[in-house]
CSV table of C-alpha atoms in Angstrom, one decimal:
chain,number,residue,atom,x,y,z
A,1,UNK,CA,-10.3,29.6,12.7
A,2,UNK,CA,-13.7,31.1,13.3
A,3,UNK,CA,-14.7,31.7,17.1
A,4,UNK,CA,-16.8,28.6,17.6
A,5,UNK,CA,-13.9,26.2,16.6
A,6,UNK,CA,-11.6,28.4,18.8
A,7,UNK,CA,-13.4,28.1,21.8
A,8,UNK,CA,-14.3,24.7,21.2
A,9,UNK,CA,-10.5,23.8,20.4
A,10,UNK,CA,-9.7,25.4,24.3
A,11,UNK,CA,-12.3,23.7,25.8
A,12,UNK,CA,-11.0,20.2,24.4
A,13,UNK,CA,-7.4,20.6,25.1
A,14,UNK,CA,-9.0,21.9,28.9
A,15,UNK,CA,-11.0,18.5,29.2
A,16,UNK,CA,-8.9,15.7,27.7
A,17,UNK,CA,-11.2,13.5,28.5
A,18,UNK,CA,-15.0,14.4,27.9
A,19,UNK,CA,-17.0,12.8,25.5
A,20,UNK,CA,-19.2,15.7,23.2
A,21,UNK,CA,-22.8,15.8,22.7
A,22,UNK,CA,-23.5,18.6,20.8
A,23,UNK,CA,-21.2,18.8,17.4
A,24,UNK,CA,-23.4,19.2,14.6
A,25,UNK,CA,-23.8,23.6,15.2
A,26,UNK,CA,-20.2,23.5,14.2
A,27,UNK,CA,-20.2,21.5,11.1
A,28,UNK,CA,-23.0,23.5,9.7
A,29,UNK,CA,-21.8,26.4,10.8
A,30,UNK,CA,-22.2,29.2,7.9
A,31,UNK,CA,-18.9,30.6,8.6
A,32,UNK,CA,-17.0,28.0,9.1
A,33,UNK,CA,-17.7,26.5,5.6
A,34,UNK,CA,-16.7,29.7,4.0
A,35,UNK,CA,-13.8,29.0,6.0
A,36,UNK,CA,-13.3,26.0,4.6
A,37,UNK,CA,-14.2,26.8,1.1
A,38,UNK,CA,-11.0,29.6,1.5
A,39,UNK,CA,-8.6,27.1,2.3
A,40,UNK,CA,-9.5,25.0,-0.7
A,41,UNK,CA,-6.6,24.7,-3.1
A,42,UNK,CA,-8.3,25.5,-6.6
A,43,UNK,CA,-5.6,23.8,-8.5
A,44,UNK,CA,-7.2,20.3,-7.2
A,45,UNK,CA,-8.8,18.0,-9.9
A,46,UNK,CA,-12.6,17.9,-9.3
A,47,UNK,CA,-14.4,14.9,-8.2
A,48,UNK,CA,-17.0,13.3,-9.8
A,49,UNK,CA,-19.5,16.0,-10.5
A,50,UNK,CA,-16.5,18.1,-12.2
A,51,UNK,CA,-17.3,21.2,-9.8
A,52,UNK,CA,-13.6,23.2,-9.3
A,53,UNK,CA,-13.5,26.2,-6.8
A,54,UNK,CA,-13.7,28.7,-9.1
A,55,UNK,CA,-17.3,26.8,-10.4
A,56,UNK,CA,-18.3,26.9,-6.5
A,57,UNK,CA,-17.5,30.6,-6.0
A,58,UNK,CA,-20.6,31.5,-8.5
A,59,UNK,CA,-23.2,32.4,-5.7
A,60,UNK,CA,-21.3,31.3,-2.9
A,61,UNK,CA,-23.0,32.1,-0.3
A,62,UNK,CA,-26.6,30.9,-1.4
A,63,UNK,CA,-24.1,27.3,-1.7
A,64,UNK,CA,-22.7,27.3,1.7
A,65,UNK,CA,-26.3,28.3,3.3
A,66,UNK,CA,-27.9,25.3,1.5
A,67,UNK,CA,-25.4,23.2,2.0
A,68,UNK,CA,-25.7,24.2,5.9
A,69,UNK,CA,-29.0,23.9,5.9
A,70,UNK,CA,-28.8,20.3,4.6
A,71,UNK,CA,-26.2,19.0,7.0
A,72,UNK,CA,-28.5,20.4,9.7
A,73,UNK,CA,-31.4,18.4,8.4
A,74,UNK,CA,-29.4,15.3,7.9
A,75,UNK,CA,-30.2,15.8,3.9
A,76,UNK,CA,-26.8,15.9,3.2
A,77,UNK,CA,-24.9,12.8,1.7
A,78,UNK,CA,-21.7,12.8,0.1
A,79,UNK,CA,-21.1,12.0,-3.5
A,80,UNK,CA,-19.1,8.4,-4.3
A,81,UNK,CA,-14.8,9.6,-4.4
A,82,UNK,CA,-13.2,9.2,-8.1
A,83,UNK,CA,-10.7,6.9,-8.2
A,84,UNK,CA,-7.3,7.8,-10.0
A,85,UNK,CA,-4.2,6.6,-10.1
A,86,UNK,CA,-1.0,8.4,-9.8
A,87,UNK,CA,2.8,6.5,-10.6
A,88,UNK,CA,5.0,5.1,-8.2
A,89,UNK,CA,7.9,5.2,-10.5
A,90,UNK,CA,7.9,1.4,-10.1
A,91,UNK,CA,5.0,0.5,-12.6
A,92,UNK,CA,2.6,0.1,-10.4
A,93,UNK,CA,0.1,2.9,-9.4
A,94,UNK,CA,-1.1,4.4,-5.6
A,95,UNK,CA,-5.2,4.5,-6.0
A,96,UNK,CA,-6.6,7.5,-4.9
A,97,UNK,CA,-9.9,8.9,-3.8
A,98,UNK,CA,-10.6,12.5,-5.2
A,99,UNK,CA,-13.9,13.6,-3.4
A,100,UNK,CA,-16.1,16.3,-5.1
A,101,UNK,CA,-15.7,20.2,-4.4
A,102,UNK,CA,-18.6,20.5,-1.6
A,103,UNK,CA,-17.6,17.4,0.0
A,104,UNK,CA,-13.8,18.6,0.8
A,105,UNK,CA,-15.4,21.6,2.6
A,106,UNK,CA,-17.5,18.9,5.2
A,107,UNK,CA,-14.5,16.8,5.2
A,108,UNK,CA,-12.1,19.8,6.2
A,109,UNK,CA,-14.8,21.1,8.9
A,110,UNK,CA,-15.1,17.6,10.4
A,111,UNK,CA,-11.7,17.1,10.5
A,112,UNK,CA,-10.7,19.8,12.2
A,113,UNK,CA,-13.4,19.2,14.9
A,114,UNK,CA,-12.3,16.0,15.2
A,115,UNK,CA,-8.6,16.8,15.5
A,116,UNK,CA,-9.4,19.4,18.4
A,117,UNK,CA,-11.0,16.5,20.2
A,118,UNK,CA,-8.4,14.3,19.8
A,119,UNK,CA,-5.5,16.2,19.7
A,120,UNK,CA,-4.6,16.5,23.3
A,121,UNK,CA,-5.2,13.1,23.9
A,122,UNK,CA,-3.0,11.6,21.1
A,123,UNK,CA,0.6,10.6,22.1
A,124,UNK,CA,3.9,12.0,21.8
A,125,UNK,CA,5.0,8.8,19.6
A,126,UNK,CA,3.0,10.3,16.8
A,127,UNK,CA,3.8,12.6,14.1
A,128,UNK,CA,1.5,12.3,11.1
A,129,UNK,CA,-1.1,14.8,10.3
A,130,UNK,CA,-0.5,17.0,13.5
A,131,UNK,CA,-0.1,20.6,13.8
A,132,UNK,CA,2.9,21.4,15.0
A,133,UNK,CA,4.8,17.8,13.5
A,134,UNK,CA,6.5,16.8,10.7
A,135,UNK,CA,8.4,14.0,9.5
A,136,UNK,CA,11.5,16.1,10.2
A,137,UNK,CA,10.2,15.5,13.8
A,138,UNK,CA,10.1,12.0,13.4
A,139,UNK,CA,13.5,11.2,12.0
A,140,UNK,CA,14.9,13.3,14.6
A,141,UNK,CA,13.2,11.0,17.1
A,142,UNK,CA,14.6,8.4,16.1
A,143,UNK,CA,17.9,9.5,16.2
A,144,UNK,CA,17.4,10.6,19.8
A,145,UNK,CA,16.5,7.2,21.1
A,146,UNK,CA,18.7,5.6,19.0
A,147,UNK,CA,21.7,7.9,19.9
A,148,UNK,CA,20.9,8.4,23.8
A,149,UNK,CA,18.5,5.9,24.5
A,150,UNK,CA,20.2,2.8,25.0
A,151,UNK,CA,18.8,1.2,21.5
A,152,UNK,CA,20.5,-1.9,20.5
A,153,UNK,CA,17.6,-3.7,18.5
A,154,UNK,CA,14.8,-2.0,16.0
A,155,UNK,CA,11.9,-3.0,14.2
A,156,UNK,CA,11.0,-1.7,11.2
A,157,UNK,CA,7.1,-2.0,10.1
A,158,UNK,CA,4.2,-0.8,7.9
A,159,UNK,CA,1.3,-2.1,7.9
A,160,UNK,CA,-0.3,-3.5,4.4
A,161,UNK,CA,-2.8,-1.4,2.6
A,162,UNK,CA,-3.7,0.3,6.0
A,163,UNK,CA,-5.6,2.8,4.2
A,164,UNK,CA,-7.9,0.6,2.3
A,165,UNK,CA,-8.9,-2.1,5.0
A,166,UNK,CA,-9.4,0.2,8.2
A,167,UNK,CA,-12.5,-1.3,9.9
A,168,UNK,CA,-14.9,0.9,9.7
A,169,UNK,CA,-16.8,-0.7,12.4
A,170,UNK,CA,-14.2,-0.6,14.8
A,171,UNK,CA,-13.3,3.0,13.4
A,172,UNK,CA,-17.1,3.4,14.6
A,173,UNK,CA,-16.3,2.5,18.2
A,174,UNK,CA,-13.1,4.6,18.7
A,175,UNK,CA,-15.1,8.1,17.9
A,176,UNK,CA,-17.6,6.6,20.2
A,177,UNK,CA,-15.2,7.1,23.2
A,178,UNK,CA,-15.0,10.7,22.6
A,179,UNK,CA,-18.4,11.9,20.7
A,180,UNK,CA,-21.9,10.9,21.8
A,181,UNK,CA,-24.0,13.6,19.3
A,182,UNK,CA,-25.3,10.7,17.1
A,183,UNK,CA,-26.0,12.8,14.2
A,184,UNK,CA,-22.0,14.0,13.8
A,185,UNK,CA,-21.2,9.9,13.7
A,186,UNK,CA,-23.7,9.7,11.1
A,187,UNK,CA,-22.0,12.2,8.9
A,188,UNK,CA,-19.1,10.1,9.7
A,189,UNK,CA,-20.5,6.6,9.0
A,190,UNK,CA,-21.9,8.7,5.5
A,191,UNK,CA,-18.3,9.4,4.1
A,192,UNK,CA,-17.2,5.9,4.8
A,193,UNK,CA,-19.9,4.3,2.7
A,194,UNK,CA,-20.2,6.9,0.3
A,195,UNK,CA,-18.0,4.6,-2.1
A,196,UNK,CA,-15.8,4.8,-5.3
A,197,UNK,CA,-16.8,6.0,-9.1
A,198,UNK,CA,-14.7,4.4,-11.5
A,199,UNK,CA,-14.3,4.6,-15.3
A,200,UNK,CA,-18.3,5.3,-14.2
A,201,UNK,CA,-18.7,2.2,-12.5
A,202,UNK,CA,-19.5,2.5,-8.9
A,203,UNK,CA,-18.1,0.3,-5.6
A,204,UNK,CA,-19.3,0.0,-2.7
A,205,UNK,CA,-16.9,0.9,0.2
A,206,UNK,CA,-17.3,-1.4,2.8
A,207,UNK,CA,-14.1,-0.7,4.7
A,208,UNK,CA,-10.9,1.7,4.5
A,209,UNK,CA,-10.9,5.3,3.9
A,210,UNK,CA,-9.8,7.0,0.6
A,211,UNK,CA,-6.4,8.1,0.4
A,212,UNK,CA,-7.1,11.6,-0.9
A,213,UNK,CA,-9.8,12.5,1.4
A,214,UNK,CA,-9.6,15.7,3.5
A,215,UNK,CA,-10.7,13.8,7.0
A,216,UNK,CA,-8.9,10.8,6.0
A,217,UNK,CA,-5.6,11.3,7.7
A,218,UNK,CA,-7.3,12.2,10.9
A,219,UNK,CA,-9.3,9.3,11.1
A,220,UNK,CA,-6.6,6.9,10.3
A,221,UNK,CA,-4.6,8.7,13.2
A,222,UNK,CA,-7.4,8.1,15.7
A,223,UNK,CA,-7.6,4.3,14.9
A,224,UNK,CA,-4.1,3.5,14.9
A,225,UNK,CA,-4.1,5.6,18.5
A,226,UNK,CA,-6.4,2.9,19.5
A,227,UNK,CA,-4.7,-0.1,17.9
A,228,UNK,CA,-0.8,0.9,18.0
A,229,UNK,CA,0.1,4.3,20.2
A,230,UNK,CA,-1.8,3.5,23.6
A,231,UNK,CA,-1.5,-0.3,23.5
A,232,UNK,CA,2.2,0.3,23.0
A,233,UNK,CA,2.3,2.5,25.9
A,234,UNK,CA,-0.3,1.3,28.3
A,235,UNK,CA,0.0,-2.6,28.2
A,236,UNK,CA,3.4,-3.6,25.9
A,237,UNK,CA,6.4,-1.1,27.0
A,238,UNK,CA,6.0,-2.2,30.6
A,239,UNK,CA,6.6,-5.9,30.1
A,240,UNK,CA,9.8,-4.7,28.5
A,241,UNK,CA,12.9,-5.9,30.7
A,242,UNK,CA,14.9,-2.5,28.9
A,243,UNK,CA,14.1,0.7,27.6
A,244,UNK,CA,11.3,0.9,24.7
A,245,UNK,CA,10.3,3.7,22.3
A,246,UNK,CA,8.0,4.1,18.9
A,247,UNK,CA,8.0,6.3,16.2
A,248,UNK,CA,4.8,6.3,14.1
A,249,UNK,CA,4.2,8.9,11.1
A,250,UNK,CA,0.7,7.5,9.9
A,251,UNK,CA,1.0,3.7,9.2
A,252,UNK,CA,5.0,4.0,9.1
A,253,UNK,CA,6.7,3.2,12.1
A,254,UNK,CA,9.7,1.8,13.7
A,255,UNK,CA,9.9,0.4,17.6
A,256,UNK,CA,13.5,0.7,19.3
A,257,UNK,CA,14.4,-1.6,21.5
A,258,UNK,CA,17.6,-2.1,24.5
A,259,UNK,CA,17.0,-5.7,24.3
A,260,UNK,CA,16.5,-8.6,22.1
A,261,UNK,CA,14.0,-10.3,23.4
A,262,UNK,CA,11.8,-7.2,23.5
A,263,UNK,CA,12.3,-6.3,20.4
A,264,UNK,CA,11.2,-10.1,19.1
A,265,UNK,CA,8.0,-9.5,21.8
A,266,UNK,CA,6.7,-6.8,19.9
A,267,UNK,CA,7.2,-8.4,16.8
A,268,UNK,CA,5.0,-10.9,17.6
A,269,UNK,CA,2.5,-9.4,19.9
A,270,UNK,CA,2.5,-6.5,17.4
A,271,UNK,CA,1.6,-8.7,14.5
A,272,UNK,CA,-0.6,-10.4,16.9
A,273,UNK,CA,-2.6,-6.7,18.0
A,274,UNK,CA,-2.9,-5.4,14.4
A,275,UNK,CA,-4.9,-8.5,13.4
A,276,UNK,CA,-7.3,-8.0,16.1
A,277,UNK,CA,-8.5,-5.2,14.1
A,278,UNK,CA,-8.4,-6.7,11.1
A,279,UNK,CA,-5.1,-5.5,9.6
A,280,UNK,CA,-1.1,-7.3,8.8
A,281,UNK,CA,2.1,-6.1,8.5
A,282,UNK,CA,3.4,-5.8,5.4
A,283,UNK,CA,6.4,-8.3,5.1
A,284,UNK,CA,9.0,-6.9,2.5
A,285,UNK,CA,8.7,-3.8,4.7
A,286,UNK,CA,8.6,-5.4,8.3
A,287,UNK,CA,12.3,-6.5,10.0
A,288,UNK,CA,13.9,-6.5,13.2
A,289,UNK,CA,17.7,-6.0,12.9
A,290,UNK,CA,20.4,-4.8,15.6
A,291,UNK,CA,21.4,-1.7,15.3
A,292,UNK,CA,23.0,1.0,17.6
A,293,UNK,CA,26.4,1.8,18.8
A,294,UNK,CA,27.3,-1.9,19.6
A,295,UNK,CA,27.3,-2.3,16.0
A,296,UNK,CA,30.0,0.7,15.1
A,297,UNK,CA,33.2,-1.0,14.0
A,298,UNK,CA,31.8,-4.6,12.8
A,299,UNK,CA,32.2,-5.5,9.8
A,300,UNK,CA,29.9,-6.7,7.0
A,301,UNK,CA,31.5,-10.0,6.8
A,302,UNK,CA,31.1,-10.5,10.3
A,303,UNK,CA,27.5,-10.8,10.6
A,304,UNK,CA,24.7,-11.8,7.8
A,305,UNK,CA,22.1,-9.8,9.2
A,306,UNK,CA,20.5,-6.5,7.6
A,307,UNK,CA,22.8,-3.5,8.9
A,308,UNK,CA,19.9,-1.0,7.6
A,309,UNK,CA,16.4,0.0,7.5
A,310,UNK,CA,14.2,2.2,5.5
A,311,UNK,CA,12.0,5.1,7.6
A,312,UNK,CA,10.3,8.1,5.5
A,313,UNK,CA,12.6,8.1,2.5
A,314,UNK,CA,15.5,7.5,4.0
A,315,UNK,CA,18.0,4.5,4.8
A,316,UNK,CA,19.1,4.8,8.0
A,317,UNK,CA,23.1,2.9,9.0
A,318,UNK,CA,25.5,3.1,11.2
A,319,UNK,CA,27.4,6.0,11.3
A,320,UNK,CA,30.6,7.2,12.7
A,321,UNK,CA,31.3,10.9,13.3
A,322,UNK,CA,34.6,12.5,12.8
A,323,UNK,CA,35.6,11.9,16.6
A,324,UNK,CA,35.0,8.2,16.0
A,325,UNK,CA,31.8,8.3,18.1
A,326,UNK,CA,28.5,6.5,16.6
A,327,UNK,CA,25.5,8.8,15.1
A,328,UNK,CA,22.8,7.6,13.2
A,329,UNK,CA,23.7,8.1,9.3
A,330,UNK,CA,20.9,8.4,6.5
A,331,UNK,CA,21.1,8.8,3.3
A,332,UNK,CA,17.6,8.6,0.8
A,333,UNK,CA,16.5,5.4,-0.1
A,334,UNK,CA,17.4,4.0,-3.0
A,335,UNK,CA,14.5,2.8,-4.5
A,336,UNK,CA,12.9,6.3,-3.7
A,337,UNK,CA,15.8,7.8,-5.7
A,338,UNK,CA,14.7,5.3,-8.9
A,339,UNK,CA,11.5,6.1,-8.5
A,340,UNK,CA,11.6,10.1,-8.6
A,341,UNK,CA,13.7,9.7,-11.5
A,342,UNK,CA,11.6,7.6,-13.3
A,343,UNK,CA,8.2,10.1,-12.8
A,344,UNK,CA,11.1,13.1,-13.6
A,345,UNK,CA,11.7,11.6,-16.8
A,346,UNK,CA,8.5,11.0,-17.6
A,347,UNK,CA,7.3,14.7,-16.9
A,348,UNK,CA,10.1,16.4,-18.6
A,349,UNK,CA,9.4,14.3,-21.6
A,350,UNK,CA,5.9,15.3,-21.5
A,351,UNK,CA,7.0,18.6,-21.2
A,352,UNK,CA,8.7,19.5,-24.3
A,353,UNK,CA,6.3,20.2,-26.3
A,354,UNK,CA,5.8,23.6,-23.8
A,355,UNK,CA,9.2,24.3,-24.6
A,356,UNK,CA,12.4,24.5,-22.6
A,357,UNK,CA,11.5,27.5,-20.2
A,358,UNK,CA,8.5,25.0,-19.1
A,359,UNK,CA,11.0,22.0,-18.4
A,360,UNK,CA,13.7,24.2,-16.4
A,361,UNK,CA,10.9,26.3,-14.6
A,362,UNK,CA,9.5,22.9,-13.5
A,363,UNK,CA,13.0,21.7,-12.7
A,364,UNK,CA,13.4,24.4,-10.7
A,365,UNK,CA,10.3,23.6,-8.4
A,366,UNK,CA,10.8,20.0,-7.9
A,367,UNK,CA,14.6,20.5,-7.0
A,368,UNK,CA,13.3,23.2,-4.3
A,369,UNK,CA,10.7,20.5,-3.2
A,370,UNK,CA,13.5,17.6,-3.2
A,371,UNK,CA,16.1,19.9,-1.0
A,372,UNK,CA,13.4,20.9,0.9
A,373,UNK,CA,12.6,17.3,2.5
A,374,UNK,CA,15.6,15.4,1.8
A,375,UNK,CA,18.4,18.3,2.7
A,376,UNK,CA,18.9,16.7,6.2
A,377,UNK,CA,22.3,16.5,8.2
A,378,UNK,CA,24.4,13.6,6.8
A,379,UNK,CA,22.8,13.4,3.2
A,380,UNK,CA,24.6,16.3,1.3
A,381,UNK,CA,25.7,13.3,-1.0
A,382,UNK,CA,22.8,11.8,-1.7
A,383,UNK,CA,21.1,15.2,-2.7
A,384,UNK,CA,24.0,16.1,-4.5
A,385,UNK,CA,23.7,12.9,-6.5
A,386,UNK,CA,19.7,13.2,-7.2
A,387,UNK,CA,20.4,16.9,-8.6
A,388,UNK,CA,23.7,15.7,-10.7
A,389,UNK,CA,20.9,12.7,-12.2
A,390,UNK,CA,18.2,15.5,-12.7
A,391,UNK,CA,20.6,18.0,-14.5
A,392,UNK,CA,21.1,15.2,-16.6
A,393,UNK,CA,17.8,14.5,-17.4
A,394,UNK,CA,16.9,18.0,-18.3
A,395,UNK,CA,20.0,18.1,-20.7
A,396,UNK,CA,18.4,15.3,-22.0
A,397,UNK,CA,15.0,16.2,-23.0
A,398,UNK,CA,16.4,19.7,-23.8
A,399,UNK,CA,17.8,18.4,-26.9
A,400,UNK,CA,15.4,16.1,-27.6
A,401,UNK,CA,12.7,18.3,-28.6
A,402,UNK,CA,14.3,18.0,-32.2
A,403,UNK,CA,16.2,16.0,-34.2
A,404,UNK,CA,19.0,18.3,-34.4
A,405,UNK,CA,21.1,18.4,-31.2
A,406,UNK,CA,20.5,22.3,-30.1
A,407,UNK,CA,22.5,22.6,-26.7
A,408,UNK,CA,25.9,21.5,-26.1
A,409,UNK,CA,27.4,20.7,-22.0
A,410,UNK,CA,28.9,23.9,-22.4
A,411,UNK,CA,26.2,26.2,-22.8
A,412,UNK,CA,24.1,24.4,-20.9
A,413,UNK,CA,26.2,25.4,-17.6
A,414,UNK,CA,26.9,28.9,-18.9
A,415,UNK,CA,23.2,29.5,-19.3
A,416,UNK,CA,21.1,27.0,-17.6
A,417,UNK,CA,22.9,25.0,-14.9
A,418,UNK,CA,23.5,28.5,-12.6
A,419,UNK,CA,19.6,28.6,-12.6
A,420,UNK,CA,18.8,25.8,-10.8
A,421,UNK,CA,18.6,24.7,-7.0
A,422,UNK,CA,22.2,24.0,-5.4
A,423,UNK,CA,22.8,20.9,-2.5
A,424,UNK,CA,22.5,22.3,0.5
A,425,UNK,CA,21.5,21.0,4.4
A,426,UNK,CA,18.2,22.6,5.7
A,427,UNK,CA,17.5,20.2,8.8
A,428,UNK,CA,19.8,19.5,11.0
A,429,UNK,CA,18.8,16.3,12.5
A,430,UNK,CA,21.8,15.3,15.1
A,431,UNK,CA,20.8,14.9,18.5
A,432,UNK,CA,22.6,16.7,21.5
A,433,UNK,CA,24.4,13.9,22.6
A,434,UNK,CA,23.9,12.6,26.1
A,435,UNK,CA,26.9,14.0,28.2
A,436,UNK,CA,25.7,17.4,26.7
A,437,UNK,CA,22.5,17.8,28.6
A,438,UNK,CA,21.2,18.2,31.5
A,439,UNK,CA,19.6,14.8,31.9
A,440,UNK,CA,22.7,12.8,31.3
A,441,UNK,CA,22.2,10.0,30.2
A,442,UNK,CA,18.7,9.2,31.2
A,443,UNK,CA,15.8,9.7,28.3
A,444,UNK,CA,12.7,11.9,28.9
């Protein structure tokens, strides 16, 4: 972090509240693009002027003076995003916005000027896109409040296309609470508009943000701070006749509720805030079902409600440990499950014209990635399972890259199987139960 963005970064974090005047020294800041431009992954596809890192890094420094010198004079205006499409293992397709080479080093200086601003002030419900958080963070969260905080009731929500109907006018007004230098808002208000190159055709972007965008994720995390984190806290848990909690990673989140007829509140006065600013719940993914230690013991035929709901990949039941106490189980989702599968078969099959180092070496690296995020206490199972279906799509292709059968079960475990990830737990996500701590049972 180059000293401007240090200092800056402490003096936020000292004033919580002080809206800025003077931002625009470090966006154009010489060394803080360079900084940028280090960061930059040169792997990424280009955008739509085909410009890769490695292209950028001829004359570099007569590019990130220029380019300073632009933003200073307010010549600088970012290029339309090219939209792609990547699977979702379902047949249908996430649209992304890829934004050209110079335009990811703005986007990652503004979006670590905004996050400095905004970071001390956003809440301790949220968990996307923050330093310091990770989903890990989040699930264990929600076992907390679930396990020691008196939850009976949850709702489960996510809002529909969040990232491609975000008001950019009331996006517009947030950043107005904090920033008053007109010409950093500008920049802003630039990006937003800068719209979508497609198959050469261009759209305008009159509201959302690109999913792909460097600054995207911090911007969606100061609206939904606006719309969602502070209303929660500030006007809607106090009406609560129990104890309330959220959990929000980006535009994923579940409320926990010790009563009913909170729960059924938020629901609606939830639904009810979100189209305020012009945004819905999506419905298959939005629920309310009980669930905590009340339910341990009942049986599925004794109720027809939902007994599970779906948070960052994983399903989430009711668990009992081996003392016969309740604990929040998990296992991944399902449909996740199908739908890695589905893009692993794909890729291996597209692979086997590399040969079969290429298919196991990449094997290798999406195992790691799999354990990595889903090897989390109470899903050794379900991580076992996904790598026993992956073996057995690599056996697969392996001896599909001819007619001829070349690889028999037997070999394939003598030589290949010892080479690849094994199931093992890397987050341990349990809480320390109540009557362990200090507090007792009363929730910070």
């Amino acid at each position: 972090m180059t000293s401007k963005l240090e200092r800056f970064t402490l003096k936020a974090h000292a004033e919580p509240h002080t809206r800025f005047t003077s931002l625009m020294g470090m966006l154009f800041d010489p060394e803080g693009l360079r900084e940028s431009f280090e960061r930059q992954d040169g792997r990424k596809a280009p955008g739509v002027d085909g410009v890769r890192k490695d292209d950028y890094a001829v004359g570099l420094d007569a590019r990130l003076e220029d380019l300073s010198a632009r933003i200073r004079r307010l010549g600088y205006r970012p290029l339309p995003v090219r939209r792609t499409y990547i699977p979702k293992g379902d047949g249908r397709y996430r649209p992304l916005g890829v934004p050209s080479f110079e335009d990811r080093l703005v986007q990652d200086r503004l979006g670590r000027i905004l996050q400095a601003i905004w970071e001390p002030e956003f809440r301790d419900c949220s968990f996307g896109f923050r330093p310091g958080r990770s989903a890990h963070d989040a699930l264990r969260r929600v076992a907390e409040v679930i396990t020691n905080g008196r939850t009976q009731w949850v709702v489960e929500a996510d809002i529909k296309g969040f990232f491609d109907h975000l008001s950019h006018s009331h996006l517009m007004e947030f950043l107005e609470h904090r920033i008053g230098d007109p010409n950093l808002l500008r920049i802003v208000r630039r990006f937003l508009k800068a719209g979508i190159m497609e198959d050469g055709a261009f759209t305008a972007s009159d509201e959302g943000a690109p999913q792909g965008g460097l600054v995207s994720p911090v911007l969606s995390n100061i609206y939904l701070h606006y719309v969602l984190d502070l209303w929660f806290e500030k006007r809607f848990a106090g009406t609560c006749t129990g104890r309330a909690y959220l959990i929000r990673y980006a535009d994923d989140y579940v409320a926990c509720f010790e009563h009913e007829g909170d729960a059924r509140a938020f629901l609606t006065k939830m639904t009810a805030r979100l189209a305020q600013f012009d945004l819905e719940v999506e419905p298959s993914k939005t629920a309310l079902l009980r669930f905590g230690s009340d339910q341990l013991g009942r049986t599925r035929a004794e109720t027809s409600e939902p007994r599970t709901f779906s948070f960052l990949g994983f399903t989430h039941y009711v668990g009992k440990s081996r003392t016969g106490r309740f604990v929040v189980g998990r296992k991944t989702d399902g449909k996740r499950v199908r739908k890695k599968l589905a893009l692993l078969n794909e890729r291996l099959r597209g692979l086997r014209a590399q040969g079969g180092r290429a298919m196991v070496a990449y094997l290798i690296r999406h195992l790691r990635g799999h354990i990595q995020y889903y090897g989390v206490s109470g899903n050794s199972r379900g991580v076992s399972g996904y790598l026993y279906a992956a073996t057995g799509l690599l056996f697969k292709w392996l001896n599909r890259r001819s007619q001829r059968r070349s690889l028999t079960w037997k070999r394939f475990y003598a030589v290949i199987k010892p080479m690849l990830p094994t199931a093992r737990i890397i987050h341990d996500l349990y809480p320390v139960p109540w009557w362990k701590t200090q507090a007792g049972s009363r929730m910070v």
